[in-house]
mmCIF file of C-alpha atoms and ligand atoms in Angstrom:
data_model
loop_
_atom_site.group_PDB
_atom_site.id
_atom_site.type_symbol
_atom_site.label_atom_id
_atom_site.label_comp_id
_atom_site.label_asym_id
_atom_site.label_seq_id
_atom_site.Cartn_x
_atom_site.Cartn_y
_atom_site.Cartn_z
ATOM 1 C CA MET A 78 137.343 144.295 112.655
ATOM 2 C CA LYS A 79 137.208 142.702 116.086
ATOM 3 C CA PHE A 80 135.073 144.766 118.408
ATOM 4 C CA LYS A 81 134.803 144.326 122.125
ATOM 5 C CA PHE A 82 131.549 143.602 123.873
ATOM 6 C CA PHE A 83 131.597 146.481 126.315
ATOM 7 C CA SER A 84 132.811 149.214 123.925
ATOM 8 C CA LEU A 85 129.961 148.203 121.656
ATOM 9 C CA LEU A 86 127.622 148.562 124.601
ATOM 10 C CA ALA A 87 128.615 152.169 125.213
ATOM 11 C CA LEU A 88 127.568 152.987 121.649
ATOM 12 C CA THR A 89 124.305 151.076 121.848
ATOM 13 C CA VAL A 90 123.311 152.652 125.184
ATOM 14 C CA ALA A 91 123.678 156.098 123.603
ATOM 15 C CA ALA A 92 121.586 155.089 120.590
ATOM 16 C CA VAL A 93 118.833 153.448 122.605
ATOM 17 C CA GLN A 94 118.432 156.405 124.960
ATOM 18 C CA CYS A 95 117.351 158.633 122.017
ATOM 19 C CA ALA A 96 114.129 156.695 121.439
ATOM 20 C CA PRO A 97 111.129 157.396 123.689
ATOM 21 C CA LYS A 98 110.836 154.496 126.122
ATOM 22 C CA ASN A 99 108.678 151.622 124.912
ATOM 23 C CA ASP A 100 107.788 153.246 121.585
ATOM 24 C CA ILE A 101 109.576 150.394 119.897
ATOM 25 C CA ILE A 102 107.364 147.878 121.703
ATOM 26 C CA ARG A 103 104.180 149.725 120.753
ATOM 27 C CA ASN A 104 105.275 150.192 117.186
ATOM 28 C CA ASN A 105 106.167 146.518 116.803
ATOM 29 C CA THR A 106 102.919 145.416 118.428
ATOM 30 C CA ASP A 107 100.880 147.570 116.030
ATOM 31 C CA ASN A 108 102.796 146.147 113.099
ATOM 32 C CA ALA A 109 102.403 142.569 114.374
ATOM 33 C CA CYS A 110 98.623 143.078 114.753
ATOM 34 C CA ILE A 111 98.316 143.766 111.037
ATOM 35 C CA GLN A 112 100.624 140.950 109.976
ATOM 36 C CA LEU A 113 99.356 138.244 112.272
ATOM 37 C CA LYS A 114 95.662 138.987 111.686
ATOM 38 C CA SER A 115 96.220 138.185 108.033
ATOM 39 C CA LEU A 116 98.024 134.937 109.000
ATOM 40 C CA VAL A 117 95.201 133.992 111.368
ATOM 41 C CA GLU A 118 92.653 134.539 108.597
ATOM 42 C CA ALA A 119 94.670 132.526 106.086
ATOM 43 C CA SER A 120 95.350 129.661 108.475
ATOM 44 C CA GLU A 121 91.734 129.408 109.588
ATOM 45 C CA ALA A 122 90.193 129.663 106.128
ATOM 46 C CA GLY A 123 88.641 126.351 105.085
ATOM 47 C CA ASP A 124 87.610 123.372 107.162
ATOM 48 C CA THR A 125 90.661 122.906 109.357
ATOM 49 C CA VAL A 126 92.987 125.122 111.341
ATOM 50 C CA ARG A 127 96.424 124.972 109.715
ATOM 51 C CA ILE A 128 99.842 125.810 111.162
ATOM 52 C CA PRO A 129 101.775 128.444 109.192
ATOM 53 C CA SER A 130 105.540 127.968 109.328
ATOM 54 C CA THR A 131 107.048 130.130 106.578
ATOM 55 C CA PHE A 132 106.378 131.928 103.288
ATOM 56 C CA ILE A 133 108.197 130.689 100.192
ATOM 57 C CA ASN A 134 107.713 131.775 96.563
ATOM 58 C CA GLY A 135 104.566 133.700 97.432
ATOM 59 C CA GLU A 136 102.904 130.828 99.328
ATOM 60 C CA ILE A 137 102.356 130.289 103.021
ATOM 61 C CA VAL A 138 103.800 126.904 103.985
ATOM 62 C CA TYR A 139 101.787 124.922 106.542
ATOM 63 C CA VAL A 140 103.189 122.078 108.662
ATOM 64 C CA PRO A 141 101.620 119.012 110.280
ATOM 65 C CA THR A 142 101.119 118.911 114.040
ATOM 66 C CA ASP A 143 104.127 116.629 114.599
ATOM 67 C CA ASP A 144 106.592 119.076 113.012
ATOM 68 C CA TRP A 145 109.027 120.602 115.501
ATOM 69 C CA VAL A 146 107.759 124.139 114.711
ATOM 70 C CA SER A 147 104.066 123.356 115.237
ATOM 71 C CA GLY A 148 103.728 125.169 118.592
ATOM 72 C CA PHE A 149 105.249 128.493 117.642
ATOM 73 C CA PHE A 150 102.266 130.031 115.875
ATOM 74 C CA ALA A 151 99.960 129.287 118.807
ATOM 75 C CA GLY A 152 102.631 130.734 121.103
ATOM 76 C CA THR A 153 102.948 133.832 118.942
ATOM 77 C CA LEU A 154 99.192 134.406 119.278
ATOM 78 C CA TRP A 155 99.436 133.996 123.065
ATOM 79 C CA TYR A 156 102.206 136.600 123.084
ATOM 80 C CA MET A 157 99.967 138.941 121.089
ATOM 81 C CA TYR A 158 97.348 138.479 123.799
ATOM 82 C CA GLU A 159 99.973 139.290 126.412
ATOM 83 C CA LEU A 160 101.109 142.398 124.519
ATOM 84 C CA THR A 161 97.622 143.751 123.783
ATOM 85 C CA GLY A 162 95.162 142.262 126.298
ATOM 86 C CA ASP A 163 92.824 141.827 123.332
ATOM 87 C CA GLU A 164 90.659 138.689 123.658
ATOM 88 C CA TYR A 165 90.763 138.239 119.871
ATOM 89 C CA TRP A 166 94.291 136.879 120.250
ATOM 90 C CA ALA A 167 93.435 134.575 123.164
ATOM 91 C CA GLU A 168 90.520 133.108 121.229
ATOM 92 C CA HIS A 169 92.666 132.281 118.196
ATOM 93 C CA ALA A 170 95.643 131.224 120.320
ATOM 94 C CA ARG A 171 93.398 128.697 122.019
ATOM 95 C CA LYS A 172 92.208 127.311 118.696
ATOM 96 C CA HIS A 173 95.796 126.947 117.447
ATOM 97 C CA THR A 174 96.890 125.412 120.753
ATOM 98 C CA GLU A 175 94.209 122.763 120.955
ATOM 99 C CA ILE A 176 94.865 121.367 117.475
ATOM 100 C CA LEU A 177 98.113 120.094 119.039
ATOM 101 C CA ASP A 178 96.213 117.892 121.480
ATOM 102 C CA THR A 179 97.814 114.603 120.373
ATOM 103 C CA ILE A 180 101.390 115.856 120.723
ATOM 104 C CA GLN A 181 101.323 115.101 124.443
ATOM 105 C CA TYR A 182 101.692 111.414 123.471
ATOM 106 C CA LEU A 183 104.405 111.871 120.826
ATOM 107 C CA THR A 184 107.582 110.006 121.751
ATOM 108 C CA TRP A 185 109.570 109.720 118.497
ATOM 109 C CA HIS A 186 111.444 113.010 118.817
ATOM 110 C CA HIS A 187 112.471 115.451 121.523
ATOM 111 C CA ASP A 188 110.851 118.655 120.277
ATOM 112 C CA VAL A 189 107.620 118.176 122.225
ATOM 113 C CA GLY A 190 109.041 120.620 124.774
ATOM 114 C CA PHE A 191 109.009 123.416 122.208
ATOM 115 C CA MET A 192 105.698 122.321 120.707
ATOM 116 C CA VAL A 193 103.675 121.973 123.869
ATOM 117 C CA TYR A 194 105.314 124.532 126.123
ATOM 118 C CA ASP A 195 105.059 127.390 123.604
ATOM 119 C CA SER A 196 101.376 126.641 123.026
ATOM 120 C CA TYR A 197 99.805 125.031 126.126
ATOM 121 C CA GLY A 198 102.446 126.463 128.457
ATOM 122 C CA ASN A 199 101.728 130.049 127.463
ATOM 123 C CA GLY A 200 97.981 129.374 127.460
ATOM 124 C CA LEU A 201 98.214 128.025 130.986
ATOM 125 C CA ARG A 202 100.320 130.953 132.158
ATOM 126 C CA LEU A 203 98.010 133.585 130.694
ATOM 127 C CA LYS A 204 94.552 132.010 131.043
ATOM 128 C CA ASN A 205 94.919 129.077 133.449
ATOM 129 C CA ILE A 206 92.773 126.939 131.154
ATOM 130 C CA ASP A 207 91.415 123.691 132.589
ATOM 131 C CA GLY A 208 93.253 120.643 131.326
ATOM 132 C CA TYR A 209 96.383 122.400 130.104
ATOM 133 C CA LYS A 210 98.437 121.305 133.129
ATOM 134 C CA LYS A 211 97.559 117.692 132.389
ATOM 135 C CA VAL A 212 98.701 118.095 128.770
ATOM 136 C CA ILE A 213 102.043 119.430 129.996
ATOM 137 C CA GLU A 214 102.398 116.602 132.488
ATOM 138 C CA ASN A 215 101.596 113.991 129.817
ATOM 139 C CA THR A 216 104.115 115.604 127.478
ATOM 140 C CA ALA A 217 106.758 115.491 130.199
ATOM 141 C CA LYS A 218 106.068 111.760 130.584
ATOM 142 C CA SER A 219 106.432 111.264 126.824
ATOM 143 C CA LEU A 220 109.661 113.271 126.675
ATOM 144 C CA SER A 221 111.044 111.354 129.663
ATOM 145 C CA THR A 222 110.797 108.096 127.689
ATOM 146 C CA ARG A 223 113.752 109.479 125.699
ATOM 147 C CA PHE A 224 116.018 109.621 128.777
ATOM 148 C CA ARG A 225 119.025 107.328 128.436
ATOM 149 C CA PRO A 226 120.275 106.764 131.992
ATOM 150 C CA GLU A 227 123.724 105.374 131.108
ATOM 151 C CA ALA A 228 124.523 108.536 129.162
ATOM 152 C CA GLY A 229 122.460 110.833 131.408
ATOM 153 C CA ILE A 230 120.809 112.586 128.474
ATOM 154 C CA LEU A 231 117.566 112.788 126.518
ATOM 155 C CA GLN A 232 118.006 111.389 123.021
ATOM 156 C CA SER A 233 117.118 114.147 120.550
ATOM 157 C CA TRP A 234 116.542 112.308 117.311
ATOM 158 C CA ASN A 235 115.703 108.731 116.422
ATOM 159 C CA VAL A 236 118.179 107.158 114.031
ATOM 160 C CA ASP A 237 115.858 104.850 112.117
ATOM 161 C CA ARG A 238 114.078 107.437 109.952
ATOM 162 C CA GLY A 239 114.676 110.429 107.710
ATOM 163 C CA TRP A 240 118.093 111.885 106.932
ATOM 164 C CA GLN A 241 119.246 111.099 110.481
ATOM 165 C CA ALA A 242 119.235 107.399 109.535
ATOM 166 C CA GLU A 243 122.052 108.107 107.051
ATOM 167 C CA ARG A 244 124.554 109.572 109.532
ATOM 168 C CA GLY A 245 125.641 106.441 111.397
ATOM 169 C CA TRP A 246 124.647 107.919 114.768
ATOM 170 C CA LYS A 247 123.480 105.875 117.730
ATOM 171 C CA CYS A 248 122.080 108.354 120.219
ATOM 172 C CA PRO A 249 122.356 111.943 118.930
ATOM 173 C CA VAL A 250 121.848 114.894 121.248
ATOM 174 C CA ILE A 251 121.587 118.375 119.766
ATOM 175 C CA ILE A 252 122.157 121.651 121.590
ATOM 176 C CA ASP A 253 118.577 122.620 120.686
ATOM 177 C CA ASN A 254 117.433 119.983 123.183
ATOM 178 C CA MET A 255 118.258 122.375 126.045
ATOM 179 C CA MET A 256 115.084 124.252 125.080
ATOM 180 C CA ASN A 257 112.865 121.241 125.787
ATOM 181 C CA LEU A 258 113.953 121.197 129.426
ATOM 182 C CA GLU A 259 111.662 124.127 130.283
ATOM 183 C CA LEU A 260 108.636 121.860 129.981
ATOM 184 C CA LEU A 261 110.219 119.266 132.280
ATOM 185 C CA PHE A 262 111.049 121.844 134.953
ATOM 186 C CA LYS A 263 107.496 123.185 134.744
ATOM 187 C CA ALA A 264 105.996 119.699 134.985
ATOM 188 C CA THR A 265 107.867 119.169 138.263
ATOM 189 C CA GLU A 266 106.534 122.497 139.549
ATOM 190 C CA PHE A 267 102.920 121.467 138.780
ATOM 191 C CA THR A 268 103.046 117.869 139.899
ATOM 192 C CA GLY A 269 105.621 117.860 142.687
ATOM 193 C CA ASP A 270 107.192 114.859 140.928
ATOM 194 C CA SER A 271 110.916 115.588 140.891
ATOM 195 C CA THR A 272 111.624 112.959 138.206
ATOM 196 C CA TYR A 273 111.209 115.475 135.390
ATOM 197 C CA ALA A 274 113.469 118.150 136.874
ATOM 198 C CA LYS A 275 116.109 115.503 137.698
ATOM 199 C CA ILE A 276 116.157 114.405 134.062
ATOM 200 C CA ALA A 277 116.422 118.058 132.983
ATOM 201 C CA VAL A 278 119.356 118.700 135.328
ATOM 202 C CA SER A 279 121.155 115.545 134.235
ATOM 203 C CA HIS A 280 120.722 116.520 130.570
ATOM 204 C CA ALA A 281 121.895 120.098 131.207
ATOM 205 C CA ASP A 282 124.958 118.883 133.154
ATOM 206 C CA LYS A 283 125.978 116.475 130.389
ATOM 207 C CA THR A 284 125.450 119.173 127.758
ATOM 208 C CA LEU A 285 127.560 121.586 129.770
ATOM 209 C CA GLU A 286 130.307 118.962 129.982
ATOM 210 C CA ASN A 287 130.264 117.580 126.448
ATOM 211 C CA HIS A 288 128.830 120.046 123.955
ATOM 212 C CA TYR A 289 131.332 122.916 124.252
ATOM 213 C CA ARG A 290 134.628 123.852 122.682
ATOM 214 C CA PRO A 291 137.274 125.765 124.641
ATOM 215 C CA ASP A 292 135.991 129.081 123.206
ATOM 216 C CA TYR A 293 132.456 128.252 124.494
ATOM 217 C CA SER A 294 130.974 127.829 121.069
ATOM 218 C CA THR A 295 128.825 124.729 120.981
ATOM 219 C CA TYR A 296 128.788 121.704 118.746
ATOM 220 C CA HIS A 297 125.431 121.044 117.185
ATOM 221 C CA VAL A 298 125.345 117.258 117.634
ATOM 222 C CA VAL A 299 127.021 115.011 120.199
ATOM 223 C CA ASP A 300 126.473 111.329 119.472
ATOM 224 C CA TYR A 301 126.487 109.114 122.577
ATOM 225 C CA ASP A 302 126.610 105.393 123.034
ATOM 226 C CA ASP A 303 123.413 104.997 125.001
ATOM 227 C CA GLU A 304 124.567 101.659 126.423
ATOM 228 C CA THR A 305 127.866 102.867 127.888
ATOM 229 C CA GLY A 306 127.504 106.654 127.972
ATOM 230 C CA ALA A 307 130.667 107.058 125.864
ATOM 231 C CA ILE A 308 130.829 109.827 123.286
ATOM 232 C CA ARG A 309 131.012 108.458 119.741
ATOM 233 C CA GLY A 310 131.604 111.753 117.971
ATOM 234 C CA LYS A 311 130.755 115.448 117.626
ATOM 235 C CA TYR A 312 129.199 116.811 114.454
ATOM 236 C CA THR A 313 127.017 119.347 112.791
ATOM 237 C CA ALA A 314 123.693 118.808 111.076
ATOM 238 C CA GLN A 315 122.622 122.332 110.186
ATOM 239 C CA GLY A 316 125.900 124.254 110.413
ATOM 240 C CA TYR A 317 128.680 124.855 107.906
ATOM 241 C CA ALA A 318 131.043 122.211 109.335
ATOM 242 C CA ASP A 319 131.445 119.930 112.339
ATOM 243 C CA GLU A 320 133.823 122.431 113.958
ATOM 244 C CA SER A 321 131.919 125.617 113.026
ATOM 245 C CA GLY A 322 129.642 127.856 115.089
ATOM 246 C CA TRP A 323 126.133 127.316 113.678
ATOM 247 C CA ALA A 324 124.360 130.509 114.713
ATOM 248 C CA ARG A 325 121.076 129.089 115.933
ATOM 249 C CA GLY A 326 122.908 126.464 117.943
ATOM 250 C CA GLN A 327 124.708 129.262 119.771
ATOM 251 C CA ALA A 328 121.330 130.947 120.293
ATOM 252 C CA TRP A 329 119.768 127.811 121.816
ATOM 253 C CA SER A 330 122.881 127.486 123.952
ATOM 254 C CA ILE A 331 122.684 130.939 125.583
ATOM 255 C CA TYR A 332 118.922 130.733 125.941
ATOM 256 C CA GLY A 333 118.936 127.159 127.265
ATOM 257 C CA PHE A 334 121.444 127.729 130.053
ATOM 258 C CA THR A 335 119.876 131.051 131.098
ATOM 259 C CA MET A 336 116.519 129.284 131.358
ATOM 260 C CA ALA A 337 118.055 126.336 133.251
ATOM 261 C CA TYR A 338 119.422 128.832 135.792
ATOM 262 C CA ARG A 339 115.912 130.263 136.272
ATOM 263 C CA PHE A 340 114.697 126.892 137.557
ATOM 264 C CA THR A 341 117.764 125.692 139.445
ATOM 265 C CA SER A 342 119.711 128.774 140.632
ATOM 266 C CA ASP A 343 122.808 126.729 139.778
ATOM 267 C CA PRO A 344 125.580 129.294 139.146
ATOM 268 C CA LYS A 345 127.415 127.070 136.659
ATOM 269 C CA TYR A 346 124.509 127.429 134.233
ATOM 270 C CA LEU A 347 124.542 131.221 134.511
ATOM 271 C CA GLU A 348 128.315 131.262 134.122
ATOM 272 C CA ARG A 349 128.007 129.185 130.939
ATOM 273 C CA ALA A 350 125.406 131.540 129.485
ATOM 274 C CA GLU A 351 127.759 134.461 130.149
ATOM 275 C CA LYS A 352 130.633 132.636 128.445
ATOM 276 C CA VAL A 353 128.434 132.101 125.416
ATOM 277 C CA ALA A 354 127.631 135.841 125.401
ATOM 278 C CA GLU A 355 131.369 136.557 125.429
ATOM 279 C CA TYR A 356 131.883 134.222 122.481
ATOM 280 C CA LEU A 357 129.029 135.803 120.529
ATOM 281 C CA PHE A 358 129.756 139.458 121.082
ATOM 282 C CA ASN A 359 133.536 139.284 120.734
ATOM 283 C CA HIS A 360 133.346 137.199 117.582
ATOM 284 C CA PRO A 361 135.014 138.918 114.610
ATOM 285 C CA ASN A 362 132.180 137.736 112.373
ATOM 286 C CA MET A 363 129.377 139.182 114.501
ATOM 287 C CA PRO A 364 128.001 141.985 112.289
ATOM 288 C CA GLU A 365 127.604 145.519 113.633
ATOM 289 C CA ASP A 366 123.812 145.245 113.656
ATOM 290 C CA LEU A 367 124.142 142.075 115.803
ATOM 291 C CA VAL A 368 122.042 139.910 113.495
ATOM 292 C CA PRO A 369 124.342 136.910 112.975
ATOM 293 C CA TYR A 370 125.243 135.232 109.749
ATOM 294 C CA TRP A 371 123.786 131.709 109.678
ATOM 295 C CA ASP A 372 127.134 130.258 110.775
ATOM 296 C CA PHE A 373 129.897 132.237 112.513
ATOM 297 C CA ASP A 374 132.538 130.336 110.553
ATOM 298 C CA CYS A 375 131.005 130.345 107.106
ATOM 299 C CA PRO A 376 133.899 131.231 104.761
ATOM 300 C CA ASP A 377 131.549 133.261 102.522
ATOM 301 C CA ILE A 378 130.957 135.923 105.187
ATOM 302 C CA PRO A 379 130.000 138.726 104.437
ATOM 303 C CA ASP A 380 128.448 137.359 101.226
ATOM 304 C CA THR A 381 126.103 134.919 102.864
ATOM 305 C CA TYR A 382 122.775 134.828 104.697
ATOM 306 C CA ARG A 383 121.858 136.395 108.011
ATOM 307 C CA ASP A 384 119.620 134.525 110.420
ATOM 308 C CA ALA A 385 117.055 136.778 112.080
ATOM 309 C CA SER A 386 115.746 133.819 114.103
ATOM 310 C CA SER A 387 119.087 133.513 115.917
ATOM 311 C CA ALA A 388 119.074 137.232 116.648
ATOM 312 C CA ALA A 389 115.567 137.090 118.128
ATOM 313 C CA ILE A 390 116.398 134.071 120.324
ATOM 314 C CA ILE A 391 119.619 135.694 121.545
ATOM 315 C CA ALA A 392 117.838 138.982 122.330
ATOM 316 C CA SER A 393 115.205 137.191 124.372
ATOM 317 C CA ALA A 394 117.892 135.249 126.272
ATOM 318 C CA LEU A 395 119.905 138.422 126.947
ATOM 319 C CA TYR A 396 116.926 140.121 128.611
ATOM 320 C CA GLU A 397 116.656 137.203 130.991
ATOM 321 C CA LEU A 398 120.436 137.069 131.469
ATOM 322 C CA SER A 399 120.478 140.770 132.373
ATOM 323 C CA TYR A 400 117.900 140.096 135.085
ATOM 324 C CA HIS A 401 119.710 137.141 136.659
ATOM 325 C CA THR A 402 123.184 138.671 136.544
ATOM 326 C CA LYS A 403 122.123 142.273 137.344
ATOM 327 C CA LYS A 404 125.005 143.279 135.058
ATOM 328 C CA ALA A 405 124.945 146.282 132.782
ATOM 329 C CA GLY A 406 125.358 145.539 129.099
ATOM 330 C CA TYR A 407 123.160 142.559 128.360
ATOM 331 C CA LYS A 408 119.903 144.489 128.192
ATOM 332 C CA GLU A 409 121.448 147.237 126.084
ATOM 333 C CA THR A 410 122.794 144.660 123.661
ATOM 334 C CA ALA A 411 119.375 143.015 123.454
ATOM 335 C CA ASP A 412 117.858 146.454 122.818
ATOM 336 C CA LYS A 413 120.288 146.956 119.962
ATOM 337 C CA ILE A 414 119.278 143.615 118.422
ATOM 338 C CA ILE A 415 115.602 144.555 118.739
ATOM 339 C CA GLU A 416 116.313 147.888 117.046
ATOM 340 C CA SER A 417 118.002 146.089 114.165
ATOM 341 C CA LEU A 418 115.188 143.559 113.789
ATOM 342 C CA SER A 419 112.606 146.375 113.907
ATOM 343 C CA SER A 420 114.285 148.190 111.017
ATOM 344 C CA PRO A 421 113.201 147.805 107.381
ATOM 345 C CA ALA A 422 116.266 145.602 106.855
ATOM 346 C CA TYR A 423 114.553 142.760 108.749
ATOM 347 C CA ARG A 424 110.949 143.722 109.551
ATOM 348 C CA ALA A 425 108.555 143.290 106.675
ATOM 349 C CA GLU A 426 106.273 146.054 105.432
ATOM 350 C CA PRO A 427 102.671 145.485 106.556
ATOM 351 C CA GLY A 428 100.790 143.410 104.012
ATOM 352 C CA THR A 429 103.920 141.631 102.757
ATOM 353 C CA ASN A 430 105.950 138.562 103.817
ATOM 354 C CA GLY A 431 102.831 136.344 103.931
ATOM 355 C CA GLY A 432 101.830 137.951 107.232
ATOM 356 C CA PHE A 433 105.012 136.958 109.079
ATOM 357 C CA ILE A 434 106.755 139.733 111.008
ATOM 358 C CA LEU A 435 110.447 139.191 110.277
ATOM 359 C CA MET A 436 112.264 138.448 107.042
ATOM 360 C CA HIS A 437 115.692 136.842 106.523
ATOM 361 C CA SER A 438 115.912 133.694 108.591
ATOM 362 C CA VAL A 439 117.572 130.420 107.733
ATOM 363 C CA GLY A 440 116.187 126.959 108.471
ATOM 364 C CA SER A 441 118.917 124.615 107.274
ATOM 365 C CA ILE A 442 121.375 125.398 104.516
ATOM 366 C CA PRO A 443 122.881 121.874 104.373
ATOM 367 C CA HIS A 444 119.372 120.493 103.822
ATOM 368 C CA GLY A 445 118.480 123.254 101.342
ATOM 369 C CA SER A 446 115.484 124.077 103.482
ATOM 370 C CA CYS A 447 113.951 127.498 104.324
ATOM 371 C CA ILE A 448 116.840 129.733 103.263
ATOM 372 C CA ASP A 449 116.425 133.499 103.672
ATOM 373 C CA VAL A 450 112.721 133.353 104.457
ATOM 374 C CA PRO A 451 110.442 134.244 107.367
ATOM 375 C CA LEU A 452 110.160 131.545 110.048
ATOM 376 C CA ASN A 453 107.415 131.280 112.655
ATOM 377 C CA TYR A 454 109.955 130.806 115.452
ATOM 378 C CA ALA A 455 111.779 134.021 114.562
ATOM 379 C CA ASP A 456 108.484 135.868 115.110
ATOM 380 C CA TYR A 457 107.781 133.934 118.320
ATOM 381 C CA TYR A 458 111.099 134.837 119.970
ATOM 382 C CA PHE A 459 110.919 138.406 118.650
ATOM 383 C CA LEU A 460 107.592 138.989 120.422
ATOM 384 C CA GLU A 461 108.884 137.171 123.500
ATOM 385 C CA ALA A 462 111.887 139.498 123.559
ATOM 386 C CA LEU A 463 109.597 142.541 123.330
ATOM 387 C CA ILE A 464 107.542 141.270 126.280
ATOM 388 C CA ARG A 465 110.684 140.644 128.326
ATOM 389 C CA LYS A 466 112.015 144.107 127.471
ATOM 390 C CA GLY A 467 108.709 145.701 128.498
ATOM 391 C CA ASN A 468 108.640 143.777 131.785
ATOM 392 C CA ILE A 469 112.183 144.802 132.685
ATOM 393 C CA GLU A 470 111.443 148.439 131.879
ATOM 394 C CA LYS A 471 108.431 148.269 134.228
ATOM 395 C CA GLY A 472 110.697 146.928 136.990
ATOM 396 C CA LEU A 473 109.287 143.397 136.708
ATOM 397 C CA ALA A 474 110.976 140.039 136.171
ATOM 398 C CA PRO A 475 111.299 139.471 132.415
ATOM 399 C CA VAL A 476 109.692 136.020 132.578
ATOM 400 C CA THR A 477 106.353 135.837 134.357
ATOM 401 C CA LYS A 478 105.167 132.622 135.988
HETATM 402 N N1 LIG B 524 115.666 122.933 116.359
HETATM 403 C C1 LIG B 524 115.919 122.953 114.975
HETATM 404 C C2 LIG B 524 116.481 124.231 114.509
HETATM 405 O O1 LIG B 524 116.868 125.091 115.298
HETATM 406 O O2 LIG B 524 116.532 124.388 113.306
#
């Protein structure tokens, strides 16, 4: 059944008004305290601090510092500090942040924006720790080495290693890359050097121009010729098909352009984020609980996996979108997503799920990796969404500087 965005909103507003204000934030924070304390203990047991990414077959999976998800656990602990004011979380967040020290010099992939901004960026924002600005500036320099001026974009992946080497690409850019721009915008704010923000704007403009279909769903990968700027092809890597709507790609898309508006006040970015919202919430395959299937065009729907990580990212973006647009509907939809994720269908019972908060996310089905498991970034954006919700309900901006 095709439902319309605003009729759905009327229903969700009624449902949300029944719950005492902010109880859902308190309840989720209490639950997260139990879960994440056990993950902190597990990850700090032994000689080194390890980075938990997921829980598969009864085992916590840890990743190396150069993995794209390495900053999310530190960021999650910073968010726990923000939610509780308890120094326990700041102390452990700092430990998990500073093991990422070398990432500021990493130049072989684009994800340093996620890795360093979620960890050092949140630490700087909440504790103004000496040296963190410099780490962000160095990371911005490293990320900027991936700018390809003829194409006007940052190259996401290298094509000489891993499975990417088998695709015949020259200069692939993925929609996820929008997320790394936050670190560049911030680096310009700290340093006064406009180079970083100019690169971010150029990348966002090219993404706006080249990554979208007429219905405002986004391709996952656009492959450029970095020497001429020509587009060589449009593909998927983690979605069902080249022409399908991979759910997390759509989530990065709405989040990325809402965030880009925050730094630039450019209305075309806000307009694009709203178009993505229209695509998402009018899609016939968006489930009633608003937790997307892993790909909007997977032919197995409804007999396939949901992706809680996409839902959490979209909820967080919608809180910010509601603030910038001042339009009714976005916040209520985000509230509905948070309600769904807080239910036993997605939120793990305390003491289960390896200490992660949310169940039922999908890493990459085509790669057979992390299917229907917890993911550290689902938890990160879930807590971020709760903070944004709380800020809005206190009359504050959802994103604090
Ligand atoms: N950025 C990789 C992913 O969303 O899976």
